[in-house]
Short mmCIF file of C-alpha atoms in Angstrom, two decimals:
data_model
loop_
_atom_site.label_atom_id
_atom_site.label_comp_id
_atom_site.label_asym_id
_atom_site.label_seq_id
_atom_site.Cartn_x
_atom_site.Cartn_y
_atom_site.Cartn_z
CA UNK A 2 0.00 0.00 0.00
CA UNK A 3 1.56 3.45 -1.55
CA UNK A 4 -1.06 5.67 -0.99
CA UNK A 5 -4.04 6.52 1.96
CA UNK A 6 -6.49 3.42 1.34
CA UNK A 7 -9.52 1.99 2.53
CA UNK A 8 -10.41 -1.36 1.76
CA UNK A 9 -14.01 -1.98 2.35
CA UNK A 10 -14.06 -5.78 2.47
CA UNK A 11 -18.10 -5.46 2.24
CA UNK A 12 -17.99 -9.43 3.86
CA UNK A 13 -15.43 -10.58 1.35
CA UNK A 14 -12.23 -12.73 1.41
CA UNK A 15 -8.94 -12.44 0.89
CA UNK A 16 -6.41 -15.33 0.72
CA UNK A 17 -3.17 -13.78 0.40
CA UNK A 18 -1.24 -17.04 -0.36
CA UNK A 19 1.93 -16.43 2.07
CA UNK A 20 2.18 -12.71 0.38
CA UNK A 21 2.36 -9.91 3.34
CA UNK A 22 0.08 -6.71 2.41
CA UNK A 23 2.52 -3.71 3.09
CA UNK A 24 1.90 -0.45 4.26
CA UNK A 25 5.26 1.68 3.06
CA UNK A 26 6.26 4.84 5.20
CA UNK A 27 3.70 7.82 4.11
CA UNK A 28 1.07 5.38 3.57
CA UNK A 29 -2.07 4.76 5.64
CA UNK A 30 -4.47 1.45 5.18
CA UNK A 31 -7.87 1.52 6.77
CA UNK A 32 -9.64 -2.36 7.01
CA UNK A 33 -13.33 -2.51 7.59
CA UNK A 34 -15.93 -3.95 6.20
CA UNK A 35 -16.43 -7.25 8.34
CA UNK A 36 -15.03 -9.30 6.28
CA UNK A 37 -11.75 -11.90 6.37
CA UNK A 38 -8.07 -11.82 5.15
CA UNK A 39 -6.33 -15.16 5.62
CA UNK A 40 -2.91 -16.70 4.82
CA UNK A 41 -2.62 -20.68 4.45
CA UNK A 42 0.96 -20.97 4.03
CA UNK A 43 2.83 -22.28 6.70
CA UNK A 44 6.12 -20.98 7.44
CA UNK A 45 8.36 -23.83 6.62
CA UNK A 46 11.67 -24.80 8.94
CA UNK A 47 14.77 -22.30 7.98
CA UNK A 48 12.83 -20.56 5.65
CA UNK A 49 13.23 -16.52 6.03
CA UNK A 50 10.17 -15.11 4.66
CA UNK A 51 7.81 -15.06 7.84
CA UNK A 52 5.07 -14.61 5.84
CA UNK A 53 3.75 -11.87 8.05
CA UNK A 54 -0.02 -11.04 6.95
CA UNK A 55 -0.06 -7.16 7.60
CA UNK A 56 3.11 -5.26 7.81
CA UNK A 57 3.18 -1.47 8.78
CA UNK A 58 6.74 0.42 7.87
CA UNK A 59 8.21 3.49 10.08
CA UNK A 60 6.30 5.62 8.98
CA UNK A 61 3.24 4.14 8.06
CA UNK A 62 -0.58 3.39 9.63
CA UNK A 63 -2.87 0.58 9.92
CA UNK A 64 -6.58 1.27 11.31
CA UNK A 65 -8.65 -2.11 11.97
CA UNK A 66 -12.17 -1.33 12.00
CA UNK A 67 -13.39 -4.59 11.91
CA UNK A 68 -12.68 -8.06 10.35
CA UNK A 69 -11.97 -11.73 10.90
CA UNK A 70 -7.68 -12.44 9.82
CA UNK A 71 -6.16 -15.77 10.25
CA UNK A 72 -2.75 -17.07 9.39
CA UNK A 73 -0.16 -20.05 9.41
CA UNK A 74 2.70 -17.77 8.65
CA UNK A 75 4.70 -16.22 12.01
CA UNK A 76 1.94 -13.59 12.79
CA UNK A 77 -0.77 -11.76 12.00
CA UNK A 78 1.07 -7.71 12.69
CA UNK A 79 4.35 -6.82 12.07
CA UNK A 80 4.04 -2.68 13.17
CA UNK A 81 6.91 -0.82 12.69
CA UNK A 82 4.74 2.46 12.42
CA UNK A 83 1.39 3.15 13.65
CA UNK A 84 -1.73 1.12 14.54
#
């Protein structure tokens, strides 16, 4: 995430497939919505990507409004900036 988004998951899904959504310094991401983000991709033994599901950079900002977010990876939040 680049830019100041909201993502309206309206009761939607969204498998992110071991891929972390990013929030880069400058950058704020607003989740609401009620719906779910999920990663199914177990971190495997020795491997280095953690396969964090939401990372915020210095610099950047994460509201939760709502939601349902499950992973297999190392954790859900990885804040570096605001949340």
């Amino acid at each position: 995430i680049s830019q100041d988004t909201v993502l309206d998951m309206a009761g939607q899904k969204i498998e992110t497939n071991g891929f972390t959504i990013k929030v880069i310094d400058g950058a704020s991401l607003t989740i609401t919505g009620n719906g779910t983000i999920e990663n199914n991709v177990v971190v495997q033994a020795g491997e280095t990507n953690l396969r964090d599901l939401i990372d915020v950079e210095v610099g950047g900002s994460l509201v939760i409004e709502n939601g349902t977010f499950n992973t297999k990876g190392a954790q859900i939040l990885n804040i570096e900036g605001t949340a």
